[in-house]
Coordinates of C-alpha atoms in Angstrom, one line a residue:
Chain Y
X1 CA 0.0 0.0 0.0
X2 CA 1.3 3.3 -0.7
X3 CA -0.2 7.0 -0.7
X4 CA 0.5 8.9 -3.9
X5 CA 3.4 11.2 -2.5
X6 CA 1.7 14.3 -4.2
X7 CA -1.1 13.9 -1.8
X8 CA -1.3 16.1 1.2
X9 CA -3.3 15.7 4.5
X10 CA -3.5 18.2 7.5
X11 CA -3.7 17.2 11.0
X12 CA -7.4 18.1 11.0
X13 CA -8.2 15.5 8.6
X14 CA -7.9 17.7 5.4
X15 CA -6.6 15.9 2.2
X16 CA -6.0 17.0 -1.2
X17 CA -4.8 15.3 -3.9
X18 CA -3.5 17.9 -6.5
X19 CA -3.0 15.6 -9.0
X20 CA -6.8 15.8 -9.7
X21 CA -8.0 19.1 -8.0
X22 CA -10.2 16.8 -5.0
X23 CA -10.5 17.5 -1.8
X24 CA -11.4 14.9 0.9
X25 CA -12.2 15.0 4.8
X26 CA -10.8 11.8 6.6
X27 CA -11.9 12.2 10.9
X28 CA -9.0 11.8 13.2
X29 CA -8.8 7.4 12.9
X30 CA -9.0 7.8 9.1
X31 CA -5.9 10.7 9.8
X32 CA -3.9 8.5 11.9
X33 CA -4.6 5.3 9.2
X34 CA -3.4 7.5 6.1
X35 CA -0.5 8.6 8.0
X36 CA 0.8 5.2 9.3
X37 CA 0.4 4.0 5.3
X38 CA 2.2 6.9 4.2
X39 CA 5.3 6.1 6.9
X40 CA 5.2 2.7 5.3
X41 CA 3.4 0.5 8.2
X42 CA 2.3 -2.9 7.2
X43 CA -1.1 -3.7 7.5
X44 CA -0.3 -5.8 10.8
X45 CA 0.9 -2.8 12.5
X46 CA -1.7 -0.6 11.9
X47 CA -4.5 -3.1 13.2
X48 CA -2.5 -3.8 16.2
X49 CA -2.3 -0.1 17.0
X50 CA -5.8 0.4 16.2
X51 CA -7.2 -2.4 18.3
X52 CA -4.9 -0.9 21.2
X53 CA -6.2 2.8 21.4
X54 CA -10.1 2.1 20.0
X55 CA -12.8 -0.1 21.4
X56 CA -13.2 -2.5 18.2
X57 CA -12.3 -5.7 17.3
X58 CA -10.3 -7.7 15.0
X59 CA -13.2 -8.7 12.5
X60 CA -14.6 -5.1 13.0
X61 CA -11.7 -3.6 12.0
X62 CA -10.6 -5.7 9.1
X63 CA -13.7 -4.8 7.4
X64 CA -14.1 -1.3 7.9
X65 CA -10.3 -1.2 7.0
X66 CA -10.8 -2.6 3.7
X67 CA -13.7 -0.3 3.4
X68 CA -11.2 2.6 3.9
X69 CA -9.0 1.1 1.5
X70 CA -11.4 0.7 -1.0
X71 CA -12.3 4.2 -1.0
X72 CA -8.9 5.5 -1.0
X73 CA -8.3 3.5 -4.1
X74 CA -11.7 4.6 -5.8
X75 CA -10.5 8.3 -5.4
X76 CA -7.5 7.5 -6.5
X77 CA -5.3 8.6 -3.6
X78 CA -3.1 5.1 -4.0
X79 CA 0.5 5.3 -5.9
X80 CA -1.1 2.0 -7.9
X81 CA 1.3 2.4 -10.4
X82 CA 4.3 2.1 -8.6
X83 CA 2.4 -0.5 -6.5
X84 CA 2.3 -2.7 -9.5
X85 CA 6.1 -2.3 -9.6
X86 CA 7.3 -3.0 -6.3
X87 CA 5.0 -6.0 -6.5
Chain F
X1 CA 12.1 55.0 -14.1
X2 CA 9.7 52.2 -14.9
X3 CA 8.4 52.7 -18.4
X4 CA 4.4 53.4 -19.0
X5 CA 2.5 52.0 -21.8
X6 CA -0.7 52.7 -22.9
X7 CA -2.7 49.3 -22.8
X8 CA -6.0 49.0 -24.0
X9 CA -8.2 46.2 -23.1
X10 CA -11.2 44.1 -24.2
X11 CA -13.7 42.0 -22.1
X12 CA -14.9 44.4 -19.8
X13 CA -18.1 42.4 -19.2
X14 CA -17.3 41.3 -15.7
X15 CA -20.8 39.4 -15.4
X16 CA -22.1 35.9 -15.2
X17 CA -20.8 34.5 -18.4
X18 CA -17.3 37.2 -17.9
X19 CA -15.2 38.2 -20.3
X20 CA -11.4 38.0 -19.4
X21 CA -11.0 42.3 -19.5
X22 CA -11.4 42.9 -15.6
X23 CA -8.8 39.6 -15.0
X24 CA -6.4 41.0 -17.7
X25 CA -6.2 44.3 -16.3
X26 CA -5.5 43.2 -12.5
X27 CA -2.6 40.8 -14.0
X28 CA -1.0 44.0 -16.0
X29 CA -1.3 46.3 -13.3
X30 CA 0.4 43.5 -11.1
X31 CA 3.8 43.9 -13.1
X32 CA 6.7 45.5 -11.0
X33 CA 8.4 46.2 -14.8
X34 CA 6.2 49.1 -15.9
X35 CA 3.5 51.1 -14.9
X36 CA 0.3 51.7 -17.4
X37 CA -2.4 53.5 -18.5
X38 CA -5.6 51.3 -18.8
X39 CA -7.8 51.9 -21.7
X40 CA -10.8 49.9 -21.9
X41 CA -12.8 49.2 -24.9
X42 CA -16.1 48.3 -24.7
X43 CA -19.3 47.5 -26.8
X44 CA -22.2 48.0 -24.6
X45 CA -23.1 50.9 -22.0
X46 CA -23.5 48.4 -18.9
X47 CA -20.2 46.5 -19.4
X48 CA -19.4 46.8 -15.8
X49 CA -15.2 47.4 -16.4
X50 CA -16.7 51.1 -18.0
X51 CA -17.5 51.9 -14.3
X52 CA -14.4 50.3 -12.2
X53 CA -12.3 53.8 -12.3
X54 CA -9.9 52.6 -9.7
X55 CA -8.7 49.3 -12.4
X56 CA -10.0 51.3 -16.0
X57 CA -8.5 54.8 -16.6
X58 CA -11.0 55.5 -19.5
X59 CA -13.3 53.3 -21.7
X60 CA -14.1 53.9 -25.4
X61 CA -17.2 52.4 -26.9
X62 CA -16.1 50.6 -30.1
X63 CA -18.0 49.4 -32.9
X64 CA -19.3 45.6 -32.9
X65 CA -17.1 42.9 -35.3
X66 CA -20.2 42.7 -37.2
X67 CA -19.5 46.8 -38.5
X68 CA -16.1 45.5 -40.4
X69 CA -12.7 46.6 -39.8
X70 CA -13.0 50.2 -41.8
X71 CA -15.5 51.3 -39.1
X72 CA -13.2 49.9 -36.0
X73 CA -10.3 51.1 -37.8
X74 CA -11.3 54.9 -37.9
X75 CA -12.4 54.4 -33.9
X76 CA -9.0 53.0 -33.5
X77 CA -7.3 56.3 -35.5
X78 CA -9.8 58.5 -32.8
X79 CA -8.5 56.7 -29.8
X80 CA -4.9 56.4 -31.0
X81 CA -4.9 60.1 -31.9
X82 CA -6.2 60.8 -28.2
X83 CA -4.3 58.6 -25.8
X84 CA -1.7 56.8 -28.1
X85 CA -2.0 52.8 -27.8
X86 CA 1.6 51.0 -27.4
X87 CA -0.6 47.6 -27.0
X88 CA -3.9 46.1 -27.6
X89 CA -5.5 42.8 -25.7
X90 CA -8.4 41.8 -27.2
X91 CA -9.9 39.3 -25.7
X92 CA -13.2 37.8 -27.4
X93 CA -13.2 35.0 -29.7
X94 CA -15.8 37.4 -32.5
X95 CA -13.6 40.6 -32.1
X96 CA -10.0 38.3 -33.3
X97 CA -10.4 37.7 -36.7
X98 CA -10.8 41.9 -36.9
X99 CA -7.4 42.5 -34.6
X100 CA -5.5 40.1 -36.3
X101 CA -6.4 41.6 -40.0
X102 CA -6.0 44.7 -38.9
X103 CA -2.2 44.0 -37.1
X104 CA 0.1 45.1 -39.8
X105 CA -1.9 48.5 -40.0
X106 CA -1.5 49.1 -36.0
X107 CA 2.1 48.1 -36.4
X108 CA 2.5 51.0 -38.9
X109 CA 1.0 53.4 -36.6
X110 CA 3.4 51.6 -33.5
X111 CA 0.4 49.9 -31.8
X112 CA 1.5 46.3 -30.9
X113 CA -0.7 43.6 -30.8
X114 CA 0.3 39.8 -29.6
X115 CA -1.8 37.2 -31.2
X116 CA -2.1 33.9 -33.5
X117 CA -2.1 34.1 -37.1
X118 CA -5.6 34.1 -39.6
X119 CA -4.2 30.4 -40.2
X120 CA -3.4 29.4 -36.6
X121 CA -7.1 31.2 -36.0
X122 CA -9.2 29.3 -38.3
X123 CA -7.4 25.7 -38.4
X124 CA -8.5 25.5 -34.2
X125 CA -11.9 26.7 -34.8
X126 CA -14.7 24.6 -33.4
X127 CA -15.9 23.3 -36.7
X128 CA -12.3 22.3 -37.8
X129 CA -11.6 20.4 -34.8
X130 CA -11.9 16.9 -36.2
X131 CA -9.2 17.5 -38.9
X132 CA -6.8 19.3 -36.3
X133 CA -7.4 16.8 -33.6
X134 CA -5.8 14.3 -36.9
X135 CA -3.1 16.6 -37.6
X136 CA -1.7 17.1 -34.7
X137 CA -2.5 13.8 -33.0
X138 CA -4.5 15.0 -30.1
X139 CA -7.8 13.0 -29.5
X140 CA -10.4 14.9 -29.7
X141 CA -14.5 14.2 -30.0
X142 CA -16.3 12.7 -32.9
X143 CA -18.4 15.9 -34.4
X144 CA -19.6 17.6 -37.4
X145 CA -21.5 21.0 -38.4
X146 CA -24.8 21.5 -39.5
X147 CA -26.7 24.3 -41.4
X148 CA -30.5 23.6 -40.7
X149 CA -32.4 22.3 -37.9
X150 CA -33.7 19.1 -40.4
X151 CA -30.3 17.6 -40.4
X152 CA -30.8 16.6 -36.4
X153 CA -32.8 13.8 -37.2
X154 CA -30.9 12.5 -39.6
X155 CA -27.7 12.5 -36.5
X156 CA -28.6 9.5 -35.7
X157 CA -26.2 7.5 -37.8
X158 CA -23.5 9.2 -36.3
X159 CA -24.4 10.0 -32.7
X160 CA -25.7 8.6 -30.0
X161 CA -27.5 10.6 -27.4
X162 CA -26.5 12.6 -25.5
X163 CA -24.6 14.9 -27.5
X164 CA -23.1 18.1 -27.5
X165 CA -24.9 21.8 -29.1
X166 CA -22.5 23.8 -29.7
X167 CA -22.1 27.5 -31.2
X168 CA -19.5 29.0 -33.4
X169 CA -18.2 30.8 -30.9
X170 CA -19.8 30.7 -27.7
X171 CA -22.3 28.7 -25.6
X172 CA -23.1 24.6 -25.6
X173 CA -25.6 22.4 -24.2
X174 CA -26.0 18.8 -23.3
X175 CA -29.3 17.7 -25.6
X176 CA -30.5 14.1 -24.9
X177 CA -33.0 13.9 -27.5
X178 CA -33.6 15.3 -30.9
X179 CA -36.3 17.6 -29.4
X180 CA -33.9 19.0 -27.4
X181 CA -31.3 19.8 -29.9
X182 CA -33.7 21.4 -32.2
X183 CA -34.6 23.7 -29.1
X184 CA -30.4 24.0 -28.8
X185 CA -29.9 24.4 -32.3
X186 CA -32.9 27.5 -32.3
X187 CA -31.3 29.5 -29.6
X188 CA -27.9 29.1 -30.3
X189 CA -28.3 29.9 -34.5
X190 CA -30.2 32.9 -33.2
X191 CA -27.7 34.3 -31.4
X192 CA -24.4 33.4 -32.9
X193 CA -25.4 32.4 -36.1
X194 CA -24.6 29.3 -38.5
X195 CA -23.3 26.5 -38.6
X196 CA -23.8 24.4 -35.5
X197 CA -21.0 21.9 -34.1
X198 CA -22.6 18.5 -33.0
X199 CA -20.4 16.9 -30.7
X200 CA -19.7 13.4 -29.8
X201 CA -20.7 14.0 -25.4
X202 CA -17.8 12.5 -23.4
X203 CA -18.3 11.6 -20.1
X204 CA -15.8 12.3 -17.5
X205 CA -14.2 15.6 -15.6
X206 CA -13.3 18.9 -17.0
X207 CA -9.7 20.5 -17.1
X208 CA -8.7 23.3 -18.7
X209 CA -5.1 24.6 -19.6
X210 CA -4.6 28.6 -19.6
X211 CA -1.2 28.6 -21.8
X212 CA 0.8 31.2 -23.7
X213 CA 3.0 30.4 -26.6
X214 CA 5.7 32.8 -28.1
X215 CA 4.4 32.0 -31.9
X216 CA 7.9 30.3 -32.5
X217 CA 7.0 26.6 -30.3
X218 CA 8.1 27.6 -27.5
X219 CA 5.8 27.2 -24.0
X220 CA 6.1 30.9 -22.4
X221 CA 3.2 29.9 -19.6
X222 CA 0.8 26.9 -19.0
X223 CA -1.3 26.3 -15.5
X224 CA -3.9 23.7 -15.8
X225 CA -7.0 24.2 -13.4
X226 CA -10.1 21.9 -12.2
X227 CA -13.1 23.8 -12.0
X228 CA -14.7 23.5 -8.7
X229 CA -18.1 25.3 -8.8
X230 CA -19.9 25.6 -12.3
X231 CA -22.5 27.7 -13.3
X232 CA -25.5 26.8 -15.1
X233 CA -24.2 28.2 -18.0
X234 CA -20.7 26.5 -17.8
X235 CA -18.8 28.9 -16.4
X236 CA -16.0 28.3 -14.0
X237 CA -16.8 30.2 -10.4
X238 CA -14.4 28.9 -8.2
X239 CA -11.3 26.6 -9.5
X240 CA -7.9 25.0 -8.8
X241 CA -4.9 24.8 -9.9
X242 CA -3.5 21.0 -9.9
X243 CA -0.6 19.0 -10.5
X244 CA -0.6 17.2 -14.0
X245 CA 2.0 16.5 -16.1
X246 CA -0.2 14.7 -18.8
X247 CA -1.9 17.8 -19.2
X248 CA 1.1 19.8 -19.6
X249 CA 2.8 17.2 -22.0
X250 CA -0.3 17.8 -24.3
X251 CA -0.1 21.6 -24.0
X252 CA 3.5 21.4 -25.3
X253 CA 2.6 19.3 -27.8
X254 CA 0.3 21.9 -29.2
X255 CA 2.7 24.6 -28.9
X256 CA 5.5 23.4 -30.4
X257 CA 3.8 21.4 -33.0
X258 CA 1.2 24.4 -34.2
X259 CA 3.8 27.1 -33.1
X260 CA 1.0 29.1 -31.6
X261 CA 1.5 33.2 -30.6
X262 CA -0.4 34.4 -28.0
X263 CA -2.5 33.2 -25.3
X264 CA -5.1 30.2 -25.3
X265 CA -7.1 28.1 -23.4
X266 CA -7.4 24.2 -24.0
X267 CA -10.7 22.5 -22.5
X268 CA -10.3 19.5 -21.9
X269 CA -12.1 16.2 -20.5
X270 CA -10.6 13.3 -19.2
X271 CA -13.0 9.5 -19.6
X272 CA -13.1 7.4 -16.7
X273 CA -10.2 5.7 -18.1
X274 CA -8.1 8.4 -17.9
X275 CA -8.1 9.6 -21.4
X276 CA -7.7 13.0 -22.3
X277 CA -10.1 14.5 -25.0
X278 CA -9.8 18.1 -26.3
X279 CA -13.2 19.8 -26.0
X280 CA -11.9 23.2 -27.8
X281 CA -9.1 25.7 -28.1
X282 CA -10.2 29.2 -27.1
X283 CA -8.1 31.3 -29.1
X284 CA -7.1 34.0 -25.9
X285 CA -6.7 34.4 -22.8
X286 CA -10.2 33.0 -20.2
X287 CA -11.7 34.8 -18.4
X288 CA -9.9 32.7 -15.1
X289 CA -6.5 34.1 -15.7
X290 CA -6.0 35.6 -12.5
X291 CA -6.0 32.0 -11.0
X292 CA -2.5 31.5 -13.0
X293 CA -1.0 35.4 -12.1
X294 CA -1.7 34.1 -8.0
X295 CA -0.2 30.6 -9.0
X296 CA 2.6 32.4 -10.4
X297 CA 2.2 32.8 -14.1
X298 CA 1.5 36.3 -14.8
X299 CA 0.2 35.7 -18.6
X300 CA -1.1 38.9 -19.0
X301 CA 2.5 40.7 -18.3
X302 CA 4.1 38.5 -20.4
X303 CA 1.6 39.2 -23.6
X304 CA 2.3 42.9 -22.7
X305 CA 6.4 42.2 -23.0
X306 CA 5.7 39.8 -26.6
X307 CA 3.6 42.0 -28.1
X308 CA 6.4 45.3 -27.3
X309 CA 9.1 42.6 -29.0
X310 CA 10.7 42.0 -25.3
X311 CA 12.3 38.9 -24.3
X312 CA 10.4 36.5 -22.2
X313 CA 11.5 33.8 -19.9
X314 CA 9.4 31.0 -19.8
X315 CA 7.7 30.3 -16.4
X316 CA 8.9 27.0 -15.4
X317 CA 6.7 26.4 -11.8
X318 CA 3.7 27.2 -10.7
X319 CA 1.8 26.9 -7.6
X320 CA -0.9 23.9 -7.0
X321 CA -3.7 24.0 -4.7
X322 CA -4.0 28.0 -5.4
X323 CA -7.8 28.5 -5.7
X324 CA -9.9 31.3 -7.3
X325 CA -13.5 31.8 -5.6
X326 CA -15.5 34.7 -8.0
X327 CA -18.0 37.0 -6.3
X328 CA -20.3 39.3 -7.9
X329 CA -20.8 43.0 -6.4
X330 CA -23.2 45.9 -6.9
X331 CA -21.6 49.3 -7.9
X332 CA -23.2 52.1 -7.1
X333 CA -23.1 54.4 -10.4
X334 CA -23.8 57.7 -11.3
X335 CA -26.2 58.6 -14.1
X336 CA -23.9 60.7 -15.0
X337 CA -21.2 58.3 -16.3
X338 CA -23.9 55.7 -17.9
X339 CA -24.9 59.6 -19.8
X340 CA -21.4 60.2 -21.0
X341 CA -20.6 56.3 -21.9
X342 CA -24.1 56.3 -23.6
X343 CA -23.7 59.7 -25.3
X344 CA -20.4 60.3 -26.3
X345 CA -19.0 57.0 -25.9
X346 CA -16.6 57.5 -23.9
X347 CA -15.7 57.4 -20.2

């Protein structure tokens, strides 16, 4: 998984992707998620730190994660291309 | 000592559907590199620039394209002969083909004008698209022009709806039945005249490209935008400046392959599979070039420098994420100046 590098989020949840002019509002989990993917954390990690510091569990998560996912992709904030690449 | 030219501008129609005057003037008066006297030139009595003293040091009516060039050449003479032009900016699509036939003649009498060629003019035009969109390689959307109303049922072989009204010069409309493009065809023929551009409708998001090219290849200034807030008549009212080097590869194509002078606007739309299509060149500068001088690109400065014969850098950056939000504001005028506009057609 990797952000597009163009794209730009603010602490308040504020993300642009200039690539395409859109603007997006993430609230502060969806922050902390799109920040932990842009430093690179594995999947693993970022469930583990989100089942420590919010009342949900594994299943929960793993769905609403790949919800988040999905809609990250779908406005194209993912770096697909290079994805395709590394993999 | 800065040097002052005399500039006069076009497009003072600062309303809904805007011309680019009002933008035009803000960018010129922008430059630290000379100081100016604004000159506006308008056509009707309520263009709104006539009556914005503090951007417009004095408006001249002048006569519509539709008089000739011998009737706006003789207003030109008057006008020269009062405030001496160094450079004109016209800025509508119907007022071009006059400027551009009547260059060599200002040049004699050392008024500068910056703009494409007759040939550059006429090979973008809306009904030529197909055949320039071949040339040049730049995909562009299935269409053809029509001369009567009776020819839209026979689009059917060709189209499928919905597809694209268009004018020769200004306004289109998104007609989903052949009811509906007769309507289109009606109001638009009425007010710009014949023929009509059917366009093939593309489906996807609109971009746009403000550019300016130095008439030998080169790209001088290009900012793409997104608009953000359309009006119902297509208008941008708030926009974007973004980040996209597909965009720009195209724009360069354009320049250096048609070797275009002056400034431009490509509309673009790109498909849900990422495809770029061009929509249609507007042959000047859009009414959103403000956007670019805040991003970085002052376009109107530079036209002023090309057309005096100066050397111009090309802009290499710009900024992205710079947004333009338009407002609309009541003046309070005096009778008095609509009188004098009205009257003596001046200001």
């Amino acid at each position: 998984m990797k952000i597009n590098k163009n794209v730009s989020i603010s602490e308040n949840g504020f993300v642009f992707n200039p690539t395409t002019g859109e603007s997006f509002t993430v609230n502060p989990i969806g922050v902390e998620i799109i920040n932990m993917i842009k430093m690179h954390s594995p999947e693993e990690e970022i469930k583990k730190f989100i089942l420590e510091k919010y009342a949900t569990d594994s299943s929960g998560f793993d769905k609403d994660f790949y919800d988040f996912i999905q809609m990250l992709k779908s406005y194209n904030l993912f770096d697909e291309e290079n994805e395709e690449n590394e993999n | 000592m800065k040097k002052k030219y005399c500039i006069a501008v076009t497009g003072l129609n600062a309303i809904d559907s805007p011309g680019p005057g009002i933008s035009v003037i803000r960018g010129i008066r922008d430059s630290k590199d000379f100081d100016c006297r604004i000159i506006g030139f308008a056509y009707e009595s309520l263009e709104p620039g006539i009556y914005m003293h503090d951007i417009i040091d004095k408006t001249y009516q002048i006569p519509y394209p539709s008089s000739g060039t011998d009737a706006l050449m003789e207003r030109l003479n008057y006008i020269h002969a009062t405030e001496g032009l160094d450079v004109i900016i016209p800025n509508f699509d119907a007022e071009l083909y006059s400027f551009i036939k009547l260059e060599p003649k200002l040049k004699e009498m050392g008024i500068k004008v910056f703009l494409p060629t007759l040939e550059q003019f006429e090979e973008r035009h809306k009904v030529n698209l197909p055949k320039f969109g071949q040339k040049y390689n730049i995909r562009v959307p299935f269409s053809r022009e029509i001369f009567s109303s009776n020819e839209i049922y026979g689009l059917s072989k060709d189209f499928t709806y919905p597809l694209v009204v268009k004018g020769k010069y200004y306004d289109a409309y998104i007609a989903y039945s052949a009811e509906q493009a007769i309507n289109y065809f009606g109001k638009i023929s009425s007010k710009w005249g014949l023929p009509i551009v059917i366009q093939e409708f593309i489906k996807g998001t609109e971009y746009n490209v403000i550019g300016l090219g130095d008439g030998k290849g080169n790209t001088i200034a290009a900012v793409p935008m997104r608009k953000q807030y359309i009006t119902d008549k297509g208008k941008a009212w708030g926009g974007i400046t973004i980040e996209d080097k597909d965009l720009l590869k195209i724009t360069d194509s354009f320049l250096s392959q048609t070797k275009w002078r002056g400034g431009f606007e490509l509309e673009m739309m790109k498909s849900p599979k990422n495809e770029y299509f061009l929509l249609e060149i507007n042959p000047r500068i859009p009414a959103w070039v403000y956007l670019a001088v805040g991003a970085g690109q002052n376009i109107p400065e530079a036209v002023v420098k090309l057309a005096l014969g100066e050397e111009v850098e090309p802009f290499k950056t710009y900024q992205t994420g710079k947004m333009f939000v338009r407002y609309s504001w009541d003046m309070i005028v005096d009778l008095d100046d609509f009188q004098k506009i009205s009257t003596f057609g001046e200001l």
